[in-house]
Amino acid sequence: MAAPRRDTRGIVDAAELFSRVTFRRHEPAAPLRPYLEHYWLIDWDLPEPYASHVVPHPSVNVVFQQHGDEAPWGEVAGIGLALFTQKLRGRGRVCGIQFRPGGFRPFAPDHPVAQWTGRRVPLPEVFPDPDPAAVLAPDEDHGRVAALDAFLLGLCPHPDPQADLAMTLVDRIRTDRTIRRVADFARSEGLSVRLLQRLFAAYVGVGPKWVVLRYRIHEALERAETEHAVDWAGLAADLGYADQAHLVRDFTATVGVPPTAYVHHRAP
């Protein structure tokens, strides 16, 4: 598996976020890499409150948090269907585990991943006897990473060929822009649409059409973050939209503002 990605896909106004918090990604232990995207760590010490916004990936996250003097706690964050907003104030830290789409089910094999979609569930309701303090207490990153490794390895993930298939299919959607219609994609993989949808519900948590559309918006948001003059009509065509208006509609519904307004807001 490749090293943790360096892009900012999904983070709304990434430059603003990174100016206020210390954000980094780390690779998990080798036995865990088939299932995980990466670990993500955030620390902050803010003179005034700040709200971060993320367009969620089609991934389940396990998140350990401590805000100020509150007791540390953890949760399973299912795939978010809408823009996620996190208000930060004072001092705090977060240690997160981002699973590959399809990679969470081997750690919780008794439940379809769709059961967690749109939900944030206290960690003890999913995994026995978690210890958030053990993850959040170390001051050095390597100590937190080691604690995350120990937590996941202790869960003894169950190898599952269906999970492997789901991860492979989502990877193809993420990297192949020619995938635009679920029926064509299912046919190319030798599956019926119904079987593909059942696989995604059980192992990814959302349907294949949702995944296709979400990765399109991530691409558009990344371009808006990194380019000063985006050719929106050309980008719409590249992403498989019928026209620019369809891209604008999806971007606005997901991010909250039209793409041109978003770029204008970010301009110095």
Coordinates of C-alpha atoms in Angstrom, one line a residue:
M1 CA 0.0 0.0 0.0
A2 CA 1.2 3.5 -0.8
A3 CA 2.3 6.0 1.9
P4 CA -0.5 8.2 3.4
R5 CA -1.8 10.5 0.7
R6 CA -0.8 14.2 0.8
D7 CA -3.8 15.7 -0.9
T8 CA -6.4 17.8 0.9
R9 CA -9.5 16.3 -0.8
G10 CA -12.6 16.7 1.3
I11 CA -11.2 19.5 3.5
V12 CA -13.0 22.8 2.9
D13 CA -10.6 25.7 2.9
A14 CA -7.6 23.5 3.8
A15 CA -5.2 26.4 4.0
E16 CA -7.2 28.1 6.7
L17 CA -7.5 24.8 8.7
F18 CA -3.8 24.2 8.5
S19 CA -3.0 27.7 9.7
R20 CA -5.0 27.1 12.9
V21 CA -4.2 23.4 13.8
T22 CA -1.3 21.0 13.5
F23 CA -2.4 18.3 11.1
R24 CA -0.5 15.2 10.0
R25 CA -1.0 11.7 8.7
H26 CA 0.8 8.5 9.6
E27 CA 1.0 5.0 8.2
P28 CA -0.3 2.1 10.4
A29 CA 1.5 -1.1 11.2
A30 CA 2.0 -3.4 8.2
P31 CA -0.7 -6.0 9.1
L32 CA -3.2 -3.1 9.2
R33 CA -2.4 -1.4 5.9
P34 CA -4.7 -3.5 3.8
Y35 CA -7.7 -2.1 5.7
L36 CA -6.7 1.5 6.5
E37 CA -6.1 4.7 4.6
H38 CA -4.0 6.2 7.4
Y39 CA -4.0 7.6 10.9
W40 CA -4.7 11.4 11.2
L41 CA -3.7 13.5 14.1
I42 CA -4.7 17.0 15.0
D43 CA -3.6 19.3 17.9
W44 CA -4.8 22.8 18.5
D45 CA -4.4 25.7 20.9
L46 CA -6.7 28.5 19.7
P47 CA -7.2 32.0 21.0
E48 CA -10.7 32.0 19.6
P49 CA -13.2 29.4 18.4
Y50 CA -12.9 28.0 14.9
A51 CA -15.2 25.8 12.9
S52 CA -13.7 23.3 10.4
H53 CA -15.7 21.8 7.6
V54 CA -15.1 18.5 5.7
V55 CA -16.9 16.8 2.8
P56 CA -16.7 13.2 4.1
H57 CA -15.0 10.4 2.2
P58 CA -16.9 7.1 1.8
S59 CA -14.9 5.8 4.8
V60 CA -15.7 4.9 8.4
N61 CA -13.5 6.6 11.0
V62 CA -12.7 5.7 14.6
V63 CA -12.0 8.9 16.4
F64 CA -10.3 9.5 19.8
Q65 CA -10.8 13.0 21.2
Q66 CA -10.0 15.3 24.1
H67 CA -11.2 18.9 24.3
G68 CA -9.8 21.0 27.0
D69 CA -10.1 19.5 30.5
E70 CA -12.9 17.1 29.4
A71 CA -12.3 13.4 29.8
P72 CA -11.0 11.7 26.6
W73 CA -13.5 9.7 24.6
G74 CA -13.8 7.8 21.4
E75 CA -16.5 7.1 18.8
V76 CA -17.2 5.2 15.6
A77 CA -18.0 7.8 12.9
G78 CA -20.0 6.2 10.0
I79 CA -19.9 7.7 6.6
G80 CA -21.2 11.2 6.7
L81 CA -23.9 12.0 4.1
A82 CA -23.7 15.8 4.5
L83 CA -21.0 18.4 5.2
F84 CA -19.4 17.7 8.5
T85 CA -18.6 20.7 10.8
Q86 CA -16.5 20.5 13.9
K87 CA -16.2 23.4 16.3
L88 CA -12.8 23.8 17.9
R89 CA -12.0 26.0 20.9
G90 CA -9.2 26.3 23.5
R91 CA -6.8 23.4 23.5
G92 CA -7.4 19.8 22.3
R93 CA -6.2 16.9 20.3
V94 CA -7.7 14.2 18.0
C95 CA -6.3 10.9 16.9
G96 CA -8.3 9.4 14.1
I97 CA -8.3 6.2 12.1
Q98 CA -9.5 6.4 8.5
F99 CA -10.5 3.0 7.1
R100 CA -10.4 2.3 3.4
P101 CA -13.9 2.1 2.0
G102 CA -14.8 -1.5 2.7
G103 CA -12.0 -1.9 5.2
F104 CA -14.0 -1.5 8.4
R105 CA -16.2 -4.6 8.2
P106 CA -13.4 -7.0 9.1
F107 CA -13.1 -5.3 12.5
A108 CA -16.9 -5.4 13.2
P109 CA -18.0 -8.4 11.1
D110 CA -21.4 -8.9 12.8
H111 CA -22.9 -5.7 11.3
P112 CA -23.3 -4.3 7.8
V113 CA -21.4 -1.1 7.4
A114 CA -24.6 0.7 6.3
Q115 CA -25.7 0.4 10.0
W116 CA -23.2 3.1 10.9
T117 CA -23.8 5.4 8.0
G118 CA -24.8 8.9 9.1
R119 CA -24.2 8.0 12.7
R120 CA -21.6 8.7 15.4
V121 CA -21.6 5.9 18.0
P122 CA -19.7 5.9 21.3
L123 CA -16.8 3.5 20.9
P124 CA -17.8 1.1 23.8
E125 CA -21.0 0.3 22.0
V126 CA -19.0 -1.2 19.1
F127 CA -15.7 -2.4 20.6
P128 CA -15.2 -3.7 24.2
D129 CA -13.1 -1.8 26.8
P130 CA -11.5 0.9 24.6
D131 CA -8.9 3.1 26.4
P132 CA -9.0 6.6 24.8
A133 CA -6.5 7.9 27.3
A134 CA -3.9 5.4 26.2
V135 CA -4.2 6.8 22.6
L136 CA -4.4 10.5 23.5
A137 CA -1.9 10.8 26.4
P138 CA 1.5 10.4 24.5
D139 CA 3.0 13.8 23.6
E140 CA 5.0 12.3 20.7
D141 CA 3.3 11.1 17.5
H142 CA 5.1 7.7 17.5
G143 CA 3.5 7.0 20.9
R144 CA 0.0 7.8 19.7
V145 CA 0.6 5.7 16.5
A146 CA 1.8 2.8 18.6
A147 CA -1.3 3.0 20.7
L148 CA -3.6 3.1 17.7
D149 CA -1.8 0.0 16.3
A150 CA -2.2 -1.8 19.5
F151 CA -5.9 -1.0 19.7
L152 CA -6.6 -2.3 16.2
L153 CA -4.3 -5.3 16.3
G154 CA -6.1 -6.3 19.5
L155 CA -9.4 -6.5 17.6
C156 CA -8.0 -9.3 15.4
P157 CA -9.6 -8.3 12.0
H158 CA -11.2 -11.1 10.2
P159 CA -10.0 -11.7 6.6
D160 CA -12.9 -11.4 4.3
P161 CA -12.7 -11.8 0.5
Q162 CA -15.9 -9.7 0.1
A163 CA -14.2 -6.9 2.0
D164 CA -11.2 -7.2 -0.4
L165 CA -13.6 -7.0 -3.4
A166 CA -15.3 -3.9 -2.0
M167 CA -12.0 -2.1 -1.4
T168 CA -10.9 -3.0 -4.9
L169 CA -14.1 -1.7 -6.5
V170 CA -14.0 1.6 -4.6
D171 CA -10.4 2.1 -5.5
R172 CA -11.3 1.7 -9.2
I173 CA -14.1 4.2 -8.9
R174 CA -11.7 6.7 -7.1
T175 CA -9.0 6.4 -9.8
D176 CA -10.9 5.8 -13.0
R177 CA -12.8 8.8 -14.3
T178 CA -14.4 6.8 -17.1
I179 CA -16.7 5.2 -14.5
R180 CA -19.9 7.2 -14.7
R181 CA -22.8 4.8 -14.7
V182 CA -23.4 2.2 -12.1
A183 CA -24.9 -0.3 -14.6
D184 CA -21.9 -0.1 -16.9
F185 CA -19.5 -0.5 -13.9
A186 CA -21.4 -3.5 -12.6
R187 CA -21.4 -5.1 -16.1
S188 CA -17.6 -4.5 -16.4
E189 CA -17.0 -6.3 -13.1
G190 CA -19.3 -9.2 -14.0
L191 CA -21.9 -8.3 -11.4
S192 CA -25.5 -7.4 -11.5
V193 CA -26.5 -3.9 -10.3
R194 CA -28.5 -5.4 -7.4
L195 CA -25.5 -7.5 -6.3
L196 CA -23.2 -4.5 -6.5
Q197 CA -25.5 -2.4 -4.4
R198 CA -25.9 -5.2 -1.8
L199 CA -22.1 -5.5 -1.6
F200 CA -21.6 -1.8 -1.1
A201 CA -24.4 -1.6 1.6
A202 CA -22.8 -4.5 3.5
Y203 CA -19.1 -3.5 3.2
V204 CA -18.9 0.2 2.2
G205 CA -22.0 1.7 3.8
V206 CA -23.3 3.7 0.8
G207 CA -24.3 2.8 -2.7
P208 CA -21.9 2.9 -5.7
K209 CA -23.7 5.9 -7.3
W210 CA -23.1 7.9 -4.1
V211 CA -19.4 7.0 -4.2
V212 CA -19.1 8.1 -7.8
L213 CA -20.7 11.4 -7.1
R214 CA -18.7 12.0 -3.9
Y215 CA -15.4 11.5 -5.6
R216 CA -16.4 13.9 -8.3
I217 CA -17.1 16.6 -5.7
H218 CA -13.8 15.8 -4.0
E219 CA -12.0 16.4 -7.3
A220 CA -13.8 19.6 -7.9
L221 CA -13.1 20.9 -4.4
E222 CA -9.4 20.0 -4.7
R223 CA -9.2 21.9 -8.0
A224 CA -10.9 24.9 -6.3
E225 CA -8.4 24.7 -3.5
T226 CA -5.3 24.5 -5.8
E227 CA -6.1 26.5 -8.9
H228 CA -6.8 30.2 -9.2
A229 CA -8.7 30.0 -12.5
V230 CA -10.7 26.8 -12.8
D231 CA -12.3 25.9 -16.1
W232 CA -15.6 24.7 -14.6
A233 CA -17.1 23.7 -17.9
G234 CA -14.0 21.7 -18.8
L235 CA -13.9 20.1 -15.3
A236 CA -17.5 19.2 -15.6
A237 CA -16.8 17.3 -18.8
D238 CA -13.8 15.6 -17.3
L239 CA -15.8 14.4 -14.4
G240 CA -18.6 13.0 -16.5
Y241 CA -21.2 15.6 -15.9
A242 CA -23.7 16.3 -18.7
D243 CA -22.9 20.1 -18.3
Q244 CA -21.5 22.7 -16.0
A245 CA -24.9 23.3 -14.4
H246 CA -25.0 19.8 -13.0
L247 CA -21.6 20.1 -11.4
V248 CA -22.5 23.5 -9.9
R249 CA -25.7 22.0 -8.5
D250 CA -23.9 19.1 -6.8
F251 CA -21.1 21.2 -5.5
T252 CA -23.5 23.8 -4.0
A253 CA -25.6 21.1 -2.4
T254 CA -22.6 19.4 -0.8
V255 CA -20.3 22.3 0.1
G256 CA -23.0 24.9 0.8
V257 CA -21.9 27.6 -1.8
P258 CA -21.5 27.6 -5.6
P259 CA -18.0 26.8 -6.8
T260 CA -17.3 30.3 -8.1
A261 CA -18.4 31.8 -4.8
Y262 CA -16.1 29.4 -3.0
V263 CA -13.1 30.3 -5.0
H264 CA -13.9 34.0 -4.6
H265 CA -14.1 33.6 -0.8
R266 CA -10.7 31.9 -0.7
A267 CA -9.0 34.5 -2.8
P268 CA -6.6 36.8 -0.9

